[in-house]
mmCIF file of C-alpha atoms in Angstrom:
data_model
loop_
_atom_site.group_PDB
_atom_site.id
_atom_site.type_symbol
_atom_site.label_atom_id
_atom_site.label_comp_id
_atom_site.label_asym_id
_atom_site.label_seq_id
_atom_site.Cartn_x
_atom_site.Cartn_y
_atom_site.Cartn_z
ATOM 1 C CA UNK A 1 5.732 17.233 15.322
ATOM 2 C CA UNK A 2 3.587 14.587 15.091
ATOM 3 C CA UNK A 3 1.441 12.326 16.438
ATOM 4 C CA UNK A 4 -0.314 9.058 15.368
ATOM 5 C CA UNK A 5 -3.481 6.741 16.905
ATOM 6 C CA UNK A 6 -4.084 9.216 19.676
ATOM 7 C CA UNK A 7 -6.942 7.950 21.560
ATOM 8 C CA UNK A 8 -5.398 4.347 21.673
ATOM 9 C CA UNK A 9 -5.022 2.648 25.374
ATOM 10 C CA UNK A 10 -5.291 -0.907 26.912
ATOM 11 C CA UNK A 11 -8.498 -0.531 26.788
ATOM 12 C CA UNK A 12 -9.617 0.960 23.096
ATOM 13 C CA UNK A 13 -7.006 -1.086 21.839
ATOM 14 C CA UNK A 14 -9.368 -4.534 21.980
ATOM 15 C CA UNK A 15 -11.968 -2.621 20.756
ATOM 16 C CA UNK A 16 -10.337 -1.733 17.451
ATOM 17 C CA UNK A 17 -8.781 -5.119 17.330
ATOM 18 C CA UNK A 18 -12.693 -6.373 17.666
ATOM 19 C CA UNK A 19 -14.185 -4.154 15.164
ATOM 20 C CA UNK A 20 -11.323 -4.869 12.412
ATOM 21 C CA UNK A 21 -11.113 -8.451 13.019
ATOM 22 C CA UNK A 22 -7.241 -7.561 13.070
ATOM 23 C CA UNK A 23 -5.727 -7.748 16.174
ATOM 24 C CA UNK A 24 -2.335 -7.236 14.446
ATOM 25 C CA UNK A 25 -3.269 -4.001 12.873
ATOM 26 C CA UNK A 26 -4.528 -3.099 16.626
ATOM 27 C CA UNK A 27 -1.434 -3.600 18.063
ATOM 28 C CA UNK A 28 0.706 -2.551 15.690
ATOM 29 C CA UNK A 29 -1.009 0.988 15.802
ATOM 30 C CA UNK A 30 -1.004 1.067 19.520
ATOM 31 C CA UNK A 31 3.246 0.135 19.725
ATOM 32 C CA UNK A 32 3.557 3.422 17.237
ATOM 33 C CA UNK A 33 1.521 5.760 19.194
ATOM 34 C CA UNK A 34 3.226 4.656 22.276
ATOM 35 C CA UNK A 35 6.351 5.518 20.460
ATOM 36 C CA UNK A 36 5.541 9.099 19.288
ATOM 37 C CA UNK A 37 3.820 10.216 22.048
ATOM 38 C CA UNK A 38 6.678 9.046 24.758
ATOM 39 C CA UNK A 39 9.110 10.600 21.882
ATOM 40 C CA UNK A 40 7.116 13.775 21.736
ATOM 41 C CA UNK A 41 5.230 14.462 24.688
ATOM 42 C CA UNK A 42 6.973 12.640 27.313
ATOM 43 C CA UNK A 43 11.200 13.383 25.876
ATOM 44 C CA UNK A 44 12.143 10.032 25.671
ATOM 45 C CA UNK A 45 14.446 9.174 22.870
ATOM 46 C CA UNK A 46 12.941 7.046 20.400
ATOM 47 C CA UNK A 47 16.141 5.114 20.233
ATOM 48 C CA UNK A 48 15.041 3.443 23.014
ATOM 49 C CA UNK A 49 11.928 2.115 21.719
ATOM 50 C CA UNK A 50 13.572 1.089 18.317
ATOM 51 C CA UNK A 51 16.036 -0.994 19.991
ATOM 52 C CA UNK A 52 12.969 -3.512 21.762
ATOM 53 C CA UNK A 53 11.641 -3.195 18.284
ATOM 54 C CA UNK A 54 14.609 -4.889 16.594
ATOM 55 C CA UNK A 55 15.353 -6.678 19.989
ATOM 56 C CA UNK A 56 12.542 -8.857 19.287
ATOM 57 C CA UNK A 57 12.491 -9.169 15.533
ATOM 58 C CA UNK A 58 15.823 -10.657 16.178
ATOM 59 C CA UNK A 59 13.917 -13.208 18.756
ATOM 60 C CA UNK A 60 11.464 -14.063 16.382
ATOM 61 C CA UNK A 61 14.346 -14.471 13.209
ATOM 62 C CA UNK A 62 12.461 -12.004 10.956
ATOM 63 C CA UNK A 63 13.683 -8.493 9.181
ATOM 64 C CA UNK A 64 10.757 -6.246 8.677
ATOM 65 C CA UNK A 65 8.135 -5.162 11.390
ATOM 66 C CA UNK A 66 5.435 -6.345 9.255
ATOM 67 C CA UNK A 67 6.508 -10.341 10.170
ATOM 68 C CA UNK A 68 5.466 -9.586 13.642
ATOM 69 C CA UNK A 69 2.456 -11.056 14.753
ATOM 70 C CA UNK A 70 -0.364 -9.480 17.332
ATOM 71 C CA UNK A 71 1.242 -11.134 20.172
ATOM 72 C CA UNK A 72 4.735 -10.128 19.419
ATOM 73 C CA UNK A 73 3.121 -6.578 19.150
ATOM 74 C CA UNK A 74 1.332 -7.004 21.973
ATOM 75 C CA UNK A 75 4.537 -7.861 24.053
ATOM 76 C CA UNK A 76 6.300 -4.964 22.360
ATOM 77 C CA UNK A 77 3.478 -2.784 23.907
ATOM 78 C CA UNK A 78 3.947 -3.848 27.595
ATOM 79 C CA UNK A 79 8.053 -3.359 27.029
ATOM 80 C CA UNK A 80 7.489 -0.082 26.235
ATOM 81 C CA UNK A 81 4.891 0.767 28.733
ATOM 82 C CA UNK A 82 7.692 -0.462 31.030
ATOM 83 C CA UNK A 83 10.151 1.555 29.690
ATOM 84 C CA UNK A 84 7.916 4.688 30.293
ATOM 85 C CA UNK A 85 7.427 3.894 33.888
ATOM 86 C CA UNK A 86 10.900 3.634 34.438
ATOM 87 C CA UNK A 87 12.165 6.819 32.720
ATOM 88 C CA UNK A 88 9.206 8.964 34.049
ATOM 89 C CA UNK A 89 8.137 6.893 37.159
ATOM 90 C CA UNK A 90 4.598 7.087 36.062
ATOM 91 C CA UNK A 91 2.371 5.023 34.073
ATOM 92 C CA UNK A 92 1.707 5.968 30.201
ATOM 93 C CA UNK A 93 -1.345 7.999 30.521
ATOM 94 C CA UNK A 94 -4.634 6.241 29.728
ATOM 95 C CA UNK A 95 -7.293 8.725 29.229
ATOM 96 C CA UNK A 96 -7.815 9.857 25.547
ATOM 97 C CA UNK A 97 -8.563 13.507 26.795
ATOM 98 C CA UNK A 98 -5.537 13.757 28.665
ATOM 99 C CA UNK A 99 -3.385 12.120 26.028
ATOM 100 C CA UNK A 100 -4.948 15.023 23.749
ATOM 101 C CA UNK A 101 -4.143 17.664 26.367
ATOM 102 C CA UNK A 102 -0.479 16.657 26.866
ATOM 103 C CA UNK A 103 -0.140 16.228 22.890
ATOM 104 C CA UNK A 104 -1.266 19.581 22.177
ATOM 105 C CA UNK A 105 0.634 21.090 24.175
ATOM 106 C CA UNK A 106 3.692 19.317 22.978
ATOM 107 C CA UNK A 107 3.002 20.352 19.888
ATOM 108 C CA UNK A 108 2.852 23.977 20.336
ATOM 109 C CA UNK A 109 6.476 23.263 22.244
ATOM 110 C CA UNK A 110 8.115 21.757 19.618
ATOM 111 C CA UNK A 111 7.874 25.851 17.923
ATOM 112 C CA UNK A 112 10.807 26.241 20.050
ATOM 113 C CA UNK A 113 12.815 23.015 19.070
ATOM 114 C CA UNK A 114 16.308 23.176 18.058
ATOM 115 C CA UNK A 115 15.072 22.044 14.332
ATOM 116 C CA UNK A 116 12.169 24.267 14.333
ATOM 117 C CA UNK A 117 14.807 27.566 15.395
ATOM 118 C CA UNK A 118 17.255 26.444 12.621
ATOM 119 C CA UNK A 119 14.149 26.636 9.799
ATOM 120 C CA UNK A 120 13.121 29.440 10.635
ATOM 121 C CA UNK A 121 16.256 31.427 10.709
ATOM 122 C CA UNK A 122 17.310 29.559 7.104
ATOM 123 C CA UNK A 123 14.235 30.728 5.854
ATOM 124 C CA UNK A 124 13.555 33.906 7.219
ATOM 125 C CA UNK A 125 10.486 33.174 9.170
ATOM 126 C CA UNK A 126 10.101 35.618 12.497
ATOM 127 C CA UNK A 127 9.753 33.811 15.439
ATOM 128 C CA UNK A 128 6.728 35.389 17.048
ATOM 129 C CA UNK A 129 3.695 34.461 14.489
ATOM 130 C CA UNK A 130 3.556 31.034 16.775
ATOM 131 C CA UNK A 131 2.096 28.334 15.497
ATOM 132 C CA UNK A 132 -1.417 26.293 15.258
ATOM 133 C CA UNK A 133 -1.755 22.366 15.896
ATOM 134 C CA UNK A 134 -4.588 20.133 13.539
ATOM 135 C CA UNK A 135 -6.437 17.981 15.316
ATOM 136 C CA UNK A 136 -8.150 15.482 12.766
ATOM 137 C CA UNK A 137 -9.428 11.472 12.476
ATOM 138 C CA UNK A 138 -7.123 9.025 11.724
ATOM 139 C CA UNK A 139 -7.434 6.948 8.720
ATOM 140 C CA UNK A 140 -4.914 3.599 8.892
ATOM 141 C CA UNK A 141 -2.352 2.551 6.100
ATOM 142 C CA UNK A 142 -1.685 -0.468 7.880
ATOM 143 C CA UNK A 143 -4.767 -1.943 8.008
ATOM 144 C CA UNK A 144 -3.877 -4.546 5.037
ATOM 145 C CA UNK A 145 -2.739 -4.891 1.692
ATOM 146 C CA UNK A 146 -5.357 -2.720 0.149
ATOM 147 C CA UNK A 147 -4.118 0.406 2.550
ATOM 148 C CA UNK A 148 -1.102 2.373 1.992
ATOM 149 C CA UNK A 149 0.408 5.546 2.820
ATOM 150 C CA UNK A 150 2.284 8.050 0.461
ATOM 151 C CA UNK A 151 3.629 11.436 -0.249
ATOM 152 C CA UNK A 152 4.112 13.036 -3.901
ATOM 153 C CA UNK A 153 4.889 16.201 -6.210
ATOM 154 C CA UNK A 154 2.502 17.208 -9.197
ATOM 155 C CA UNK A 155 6.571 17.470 -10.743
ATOM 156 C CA UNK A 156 9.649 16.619 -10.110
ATOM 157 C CA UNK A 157 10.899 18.542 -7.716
ATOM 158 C CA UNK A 158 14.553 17.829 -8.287
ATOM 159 C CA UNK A 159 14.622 18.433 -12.457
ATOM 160 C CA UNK A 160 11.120 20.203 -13.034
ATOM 161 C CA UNK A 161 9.819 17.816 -15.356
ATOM 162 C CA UNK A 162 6.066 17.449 -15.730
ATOM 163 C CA UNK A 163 5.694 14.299 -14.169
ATOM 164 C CA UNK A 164 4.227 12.835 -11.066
ATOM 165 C CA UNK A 165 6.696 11.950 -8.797
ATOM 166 C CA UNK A 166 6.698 10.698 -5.420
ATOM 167 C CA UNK A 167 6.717 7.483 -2.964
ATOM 168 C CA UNK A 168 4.123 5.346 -1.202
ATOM 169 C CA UNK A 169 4.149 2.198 1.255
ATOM 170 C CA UNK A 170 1.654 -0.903 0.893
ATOM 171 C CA UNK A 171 0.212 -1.658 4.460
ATOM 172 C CA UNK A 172 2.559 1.315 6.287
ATOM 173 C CA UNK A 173 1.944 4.836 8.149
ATOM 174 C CA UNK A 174 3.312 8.023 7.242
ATOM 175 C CA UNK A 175 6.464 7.763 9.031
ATOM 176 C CA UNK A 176 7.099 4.543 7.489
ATOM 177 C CA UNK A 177 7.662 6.864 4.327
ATOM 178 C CA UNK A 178 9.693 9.269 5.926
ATOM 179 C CA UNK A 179 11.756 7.325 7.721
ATOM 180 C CA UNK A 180 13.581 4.752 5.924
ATOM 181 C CA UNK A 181 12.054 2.121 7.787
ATOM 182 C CA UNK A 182 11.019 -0.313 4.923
ATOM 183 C CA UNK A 183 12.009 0.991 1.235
ATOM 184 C CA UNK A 184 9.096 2.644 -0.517
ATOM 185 C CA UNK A 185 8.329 2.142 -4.272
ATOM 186 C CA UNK A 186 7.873 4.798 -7.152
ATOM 187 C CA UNK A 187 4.384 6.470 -6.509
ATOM 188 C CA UNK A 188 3.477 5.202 -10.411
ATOM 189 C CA UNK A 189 3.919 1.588 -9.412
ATOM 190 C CA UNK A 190 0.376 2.538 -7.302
ATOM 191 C CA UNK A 191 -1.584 1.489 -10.700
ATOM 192 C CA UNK A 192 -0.567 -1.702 -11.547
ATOM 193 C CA UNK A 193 -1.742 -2.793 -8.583
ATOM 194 C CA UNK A 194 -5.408 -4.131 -8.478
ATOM 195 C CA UNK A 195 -6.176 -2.892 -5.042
ATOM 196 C CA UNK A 196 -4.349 0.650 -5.808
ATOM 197 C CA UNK A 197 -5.593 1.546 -9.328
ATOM 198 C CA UNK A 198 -8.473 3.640 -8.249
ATOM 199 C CA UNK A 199 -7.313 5.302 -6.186
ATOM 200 C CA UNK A 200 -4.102 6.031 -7.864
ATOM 201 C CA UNK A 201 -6.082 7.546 -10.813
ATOM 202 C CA UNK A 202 -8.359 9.582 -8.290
ATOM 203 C CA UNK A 203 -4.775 10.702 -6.684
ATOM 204 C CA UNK A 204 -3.824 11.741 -10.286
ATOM 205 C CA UNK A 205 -7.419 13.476 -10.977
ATOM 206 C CA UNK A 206 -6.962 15.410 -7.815
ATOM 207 C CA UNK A 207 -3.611 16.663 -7.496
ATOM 208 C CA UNK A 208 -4.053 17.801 -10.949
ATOM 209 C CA UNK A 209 -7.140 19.885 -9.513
ATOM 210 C CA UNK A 210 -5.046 21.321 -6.949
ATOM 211 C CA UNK A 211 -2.231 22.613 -9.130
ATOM 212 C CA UNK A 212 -4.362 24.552 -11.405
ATOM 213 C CA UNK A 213 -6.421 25.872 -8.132
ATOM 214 C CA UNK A 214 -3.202 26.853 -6.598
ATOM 215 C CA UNK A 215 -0.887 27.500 -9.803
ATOM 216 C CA UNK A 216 2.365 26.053 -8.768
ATOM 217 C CA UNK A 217 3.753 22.570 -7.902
ATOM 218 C CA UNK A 218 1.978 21.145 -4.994
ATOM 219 C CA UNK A 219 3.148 18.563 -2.589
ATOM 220 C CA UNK A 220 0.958 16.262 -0.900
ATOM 221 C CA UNK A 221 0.017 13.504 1.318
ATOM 222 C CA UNK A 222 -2.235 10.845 0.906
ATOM 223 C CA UNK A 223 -3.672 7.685 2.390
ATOM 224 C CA UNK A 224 -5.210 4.803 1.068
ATOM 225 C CA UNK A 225 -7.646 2.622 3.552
ATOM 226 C CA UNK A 226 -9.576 0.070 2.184
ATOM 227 C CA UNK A 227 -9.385 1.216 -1.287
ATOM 228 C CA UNK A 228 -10.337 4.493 -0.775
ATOM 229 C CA UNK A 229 -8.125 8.060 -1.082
ATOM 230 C CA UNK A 230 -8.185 10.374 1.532
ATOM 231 C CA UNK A 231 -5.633 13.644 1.098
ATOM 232 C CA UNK A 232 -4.391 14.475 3.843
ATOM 233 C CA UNK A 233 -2.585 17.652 3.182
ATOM 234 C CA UNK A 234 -1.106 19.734 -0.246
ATOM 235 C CA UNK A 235 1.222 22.968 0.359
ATOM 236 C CA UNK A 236 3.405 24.396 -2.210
ATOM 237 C CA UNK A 237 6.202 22.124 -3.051
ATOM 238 C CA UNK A 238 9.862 22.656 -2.124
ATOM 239 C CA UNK A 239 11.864 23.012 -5.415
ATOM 240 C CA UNK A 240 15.608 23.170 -6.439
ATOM 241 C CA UNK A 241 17.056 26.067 -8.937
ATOM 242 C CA UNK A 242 17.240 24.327 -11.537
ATOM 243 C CA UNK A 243 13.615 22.584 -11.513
ATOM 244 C CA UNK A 244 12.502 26.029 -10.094
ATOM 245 C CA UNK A 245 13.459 27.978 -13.100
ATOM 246 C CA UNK A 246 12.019 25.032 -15.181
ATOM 247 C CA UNK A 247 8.723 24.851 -13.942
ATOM 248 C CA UNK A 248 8.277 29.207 -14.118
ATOM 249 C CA UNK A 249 9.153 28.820 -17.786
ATOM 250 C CA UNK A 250 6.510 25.675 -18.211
ATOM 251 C CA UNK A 251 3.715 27.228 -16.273
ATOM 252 C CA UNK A 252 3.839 30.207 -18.259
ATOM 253 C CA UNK A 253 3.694 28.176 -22.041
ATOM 254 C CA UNK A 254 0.932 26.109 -20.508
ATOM 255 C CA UNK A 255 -0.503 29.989 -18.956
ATOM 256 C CA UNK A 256 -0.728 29.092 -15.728
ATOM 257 C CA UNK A 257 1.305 32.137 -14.928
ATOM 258 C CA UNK A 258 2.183 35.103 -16.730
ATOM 259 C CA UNK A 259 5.718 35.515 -17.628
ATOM 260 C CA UNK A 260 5.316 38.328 -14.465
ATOM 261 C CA UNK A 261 4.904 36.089 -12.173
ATOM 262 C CA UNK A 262 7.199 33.363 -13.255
ATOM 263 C CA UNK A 263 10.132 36.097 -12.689
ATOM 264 C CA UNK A 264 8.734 37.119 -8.898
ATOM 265 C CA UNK A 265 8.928 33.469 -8.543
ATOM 266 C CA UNK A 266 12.317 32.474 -8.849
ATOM 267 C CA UNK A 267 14.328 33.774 -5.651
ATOM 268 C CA UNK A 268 17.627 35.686 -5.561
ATOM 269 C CA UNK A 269 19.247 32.664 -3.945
ATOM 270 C CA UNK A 270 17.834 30.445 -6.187
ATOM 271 C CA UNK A 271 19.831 32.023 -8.830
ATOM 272 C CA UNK A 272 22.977 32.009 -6.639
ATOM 273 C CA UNK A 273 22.272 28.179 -6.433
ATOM 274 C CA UNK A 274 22.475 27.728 -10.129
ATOM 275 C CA UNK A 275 26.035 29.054 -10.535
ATOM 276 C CA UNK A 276 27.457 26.672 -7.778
ATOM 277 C CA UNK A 277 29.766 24.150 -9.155
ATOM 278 C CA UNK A 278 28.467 21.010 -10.214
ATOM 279 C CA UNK A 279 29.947 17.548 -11.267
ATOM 280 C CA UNK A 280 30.971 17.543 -14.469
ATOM 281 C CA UNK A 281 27.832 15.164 -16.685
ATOM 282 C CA UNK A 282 30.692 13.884 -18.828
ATOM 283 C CA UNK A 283 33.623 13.402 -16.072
ATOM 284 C CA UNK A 284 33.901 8.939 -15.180
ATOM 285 C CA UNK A 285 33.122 8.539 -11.722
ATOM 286 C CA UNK A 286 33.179 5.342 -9.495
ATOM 287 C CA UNK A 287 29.891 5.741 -7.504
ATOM 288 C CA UNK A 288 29.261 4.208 -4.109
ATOM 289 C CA UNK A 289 26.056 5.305 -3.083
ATOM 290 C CA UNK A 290 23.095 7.499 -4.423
ATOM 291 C CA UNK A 291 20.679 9.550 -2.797
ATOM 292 C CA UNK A 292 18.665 12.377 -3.134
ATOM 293 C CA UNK A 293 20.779 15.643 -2.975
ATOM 294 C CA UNK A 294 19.868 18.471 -0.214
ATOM 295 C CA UNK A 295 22.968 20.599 -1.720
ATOM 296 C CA UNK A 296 22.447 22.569 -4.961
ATOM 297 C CA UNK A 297 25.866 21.825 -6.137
ATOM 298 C CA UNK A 298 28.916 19.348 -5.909
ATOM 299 C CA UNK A 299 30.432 18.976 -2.546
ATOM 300 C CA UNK A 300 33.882 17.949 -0.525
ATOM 301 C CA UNK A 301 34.517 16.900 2.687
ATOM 302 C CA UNK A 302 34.433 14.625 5.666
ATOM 303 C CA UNK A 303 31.150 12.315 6.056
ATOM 304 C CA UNK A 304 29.358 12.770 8.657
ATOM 305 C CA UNK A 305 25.789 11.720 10.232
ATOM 306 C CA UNK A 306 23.892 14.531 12.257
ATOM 307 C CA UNK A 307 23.526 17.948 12.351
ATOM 308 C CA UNK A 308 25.155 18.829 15.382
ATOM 309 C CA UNK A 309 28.454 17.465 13.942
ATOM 310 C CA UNK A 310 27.990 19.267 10.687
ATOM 311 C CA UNK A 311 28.023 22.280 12.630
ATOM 312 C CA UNK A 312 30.889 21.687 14.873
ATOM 313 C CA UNK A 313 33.076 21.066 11.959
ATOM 314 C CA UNK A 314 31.925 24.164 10.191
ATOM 315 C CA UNK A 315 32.811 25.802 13.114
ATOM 316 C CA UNK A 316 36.314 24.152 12.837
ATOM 317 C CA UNK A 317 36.824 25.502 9.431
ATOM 318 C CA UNK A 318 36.477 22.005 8.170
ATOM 319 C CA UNK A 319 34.462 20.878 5.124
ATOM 320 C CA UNK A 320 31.707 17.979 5.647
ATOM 321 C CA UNK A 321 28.970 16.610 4.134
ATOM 322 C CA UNK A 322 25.959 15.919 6.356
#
């Protein structure tokens, strides 16, 4: 799990909204950090907190978070200081050390989350390595138009094409991306925009760097403040079969890999994924929604909208799709 604008109180909030001339960036950073942390430090559901979000965009007859002002963030801040008192019958912890303390520790908890248990079994992962927790500066997304936040592949991670691929917010953090909050835009729209193009090409430059460093797809995370790039993090990418089998033959014709290697790459299940039963390309369908596909192959069943449920009708003997 994790957490952004640790450090931020009633205090060190003026002080940021001084020194950026922003008061709205200011508060806007302090309403998400009092989200995550009561989220995941404190267990309290962030439902809670979304609902005086959209309580008060309501009030103020706008749609997106980013038509609140500083004082409508502001206010947002004190209802959800409130709403911490009265689930945990103590005040939201003011001291940057001790909001540290209690984060790290959450962090190193959330090894043993329901999510974090179901990962590790789908994947094979034992669970007694444990697990670290990064402690680093925050840059800010949301600190105008020339800021943005994004995540990408080096290729398509869906069909294996060689293209860059991925999705970034104007004036956002990284959950913004993540979570469906505001719709992001393709991650190539990044250089027609004056205030982006540098740092879109630098993105480009360096990504590039990193998959030849690390020979195989990487997926990253980046931030833009001010017109600068800062990377925040690359890791191997996540890949289907198809685009998995695509990318081993590539890398090896542009010799990346040897044809060894691209073999050891592609995993028994991988193959199993490839023979699964797919949609026929040529059959006339009537489409109602699109999205991007978690399941290697076509699907039936009942609809239905968290994981719990999924698994109580699999344990029914009933198809659904999560």
């Amino acid at each position: 799990d994790t957490i952004l604008n640790l450090g931020l109180n009633d205090k060190s909030v003026l002080g940021l909204s001084g020194k950026t001339k922003n008061p709205r960036f200011a508060y806007d950073s302090y309403r998400r950090f009092l989200t995550m942390f009561s989220d995941v430090v404190l267990g309290i559901d962030r439902e809670h907190f979304e609902e005086i979000l959209e309580r008060k965009k309501r009030e103020k007859g706008v749609v997106y978070d980013l038509d609140l002002t500083a004082e409508d963030l502001g206010e947002v801040c004190r209802q959800y200081k409130a709403l911490v008192k009265e689930k945990t019958r103590k005040e939201f912890p003011q001291d940057p050390k001790k909001q540290l303390e209690l984060a790290r520790d959450a962090v190193f908890r959330s090894w043993n989350n329901e999510r974090a248990k179901y990962y590790r079994k789908a994947n094979n992962i034992p669970d007694d390595i444990g697990t670290a927790v990064n402690v680093q500066a925050m840059v800010f997304g949301n600190l105008g138009d020339d800021c943005a936040t994004g995540v990408g592949f080096t290729r398509n991670p869906a069909t294996g094409a060689k293209e860059f691929y991925g999705e970034f917010l104007v004036n956002a953090q990284g959950e913004d991306v993540v979570a469906g909050i505001r719709t992001p835009q393709r991650i190539t729209e990044m250089k027609k925009q004056k205030k982006m193009g540098r740092a879109y090409e630098q993105l480009v430059r360096i990504t590039g760097k990193l998959e030849r460093h690390y020979r195989d797809v990487q997926d990253f995370e980046f931030t833009v403040e001010g017109g600068k790039l800062y990377m925040l993090q690359t890791r191997n990418g996540k890949r289907t079969a198809s685009a998995a089998v695509r990318i081993a033959v590539d890398m090896v014709k542009e010799k990346l890999i040897t044809r060894e290697e691209a073999v050891m790459r592609i995993e028994p299940q991988q193959i199993d994924q490839l023979l699964h039963p797919v949609i026929d390309p040529k059959a006339k369908v009537q489409v109602i929604a699109k999205g991007l596909p978690a399941s290697p192959g076509a699907a039936t069943g009942m609809v239905v909208f968290t994981a719990d449920r999924a698994v109580e009708l699999a344990a029914e003997g009933k198809a659904g799709i999560l």
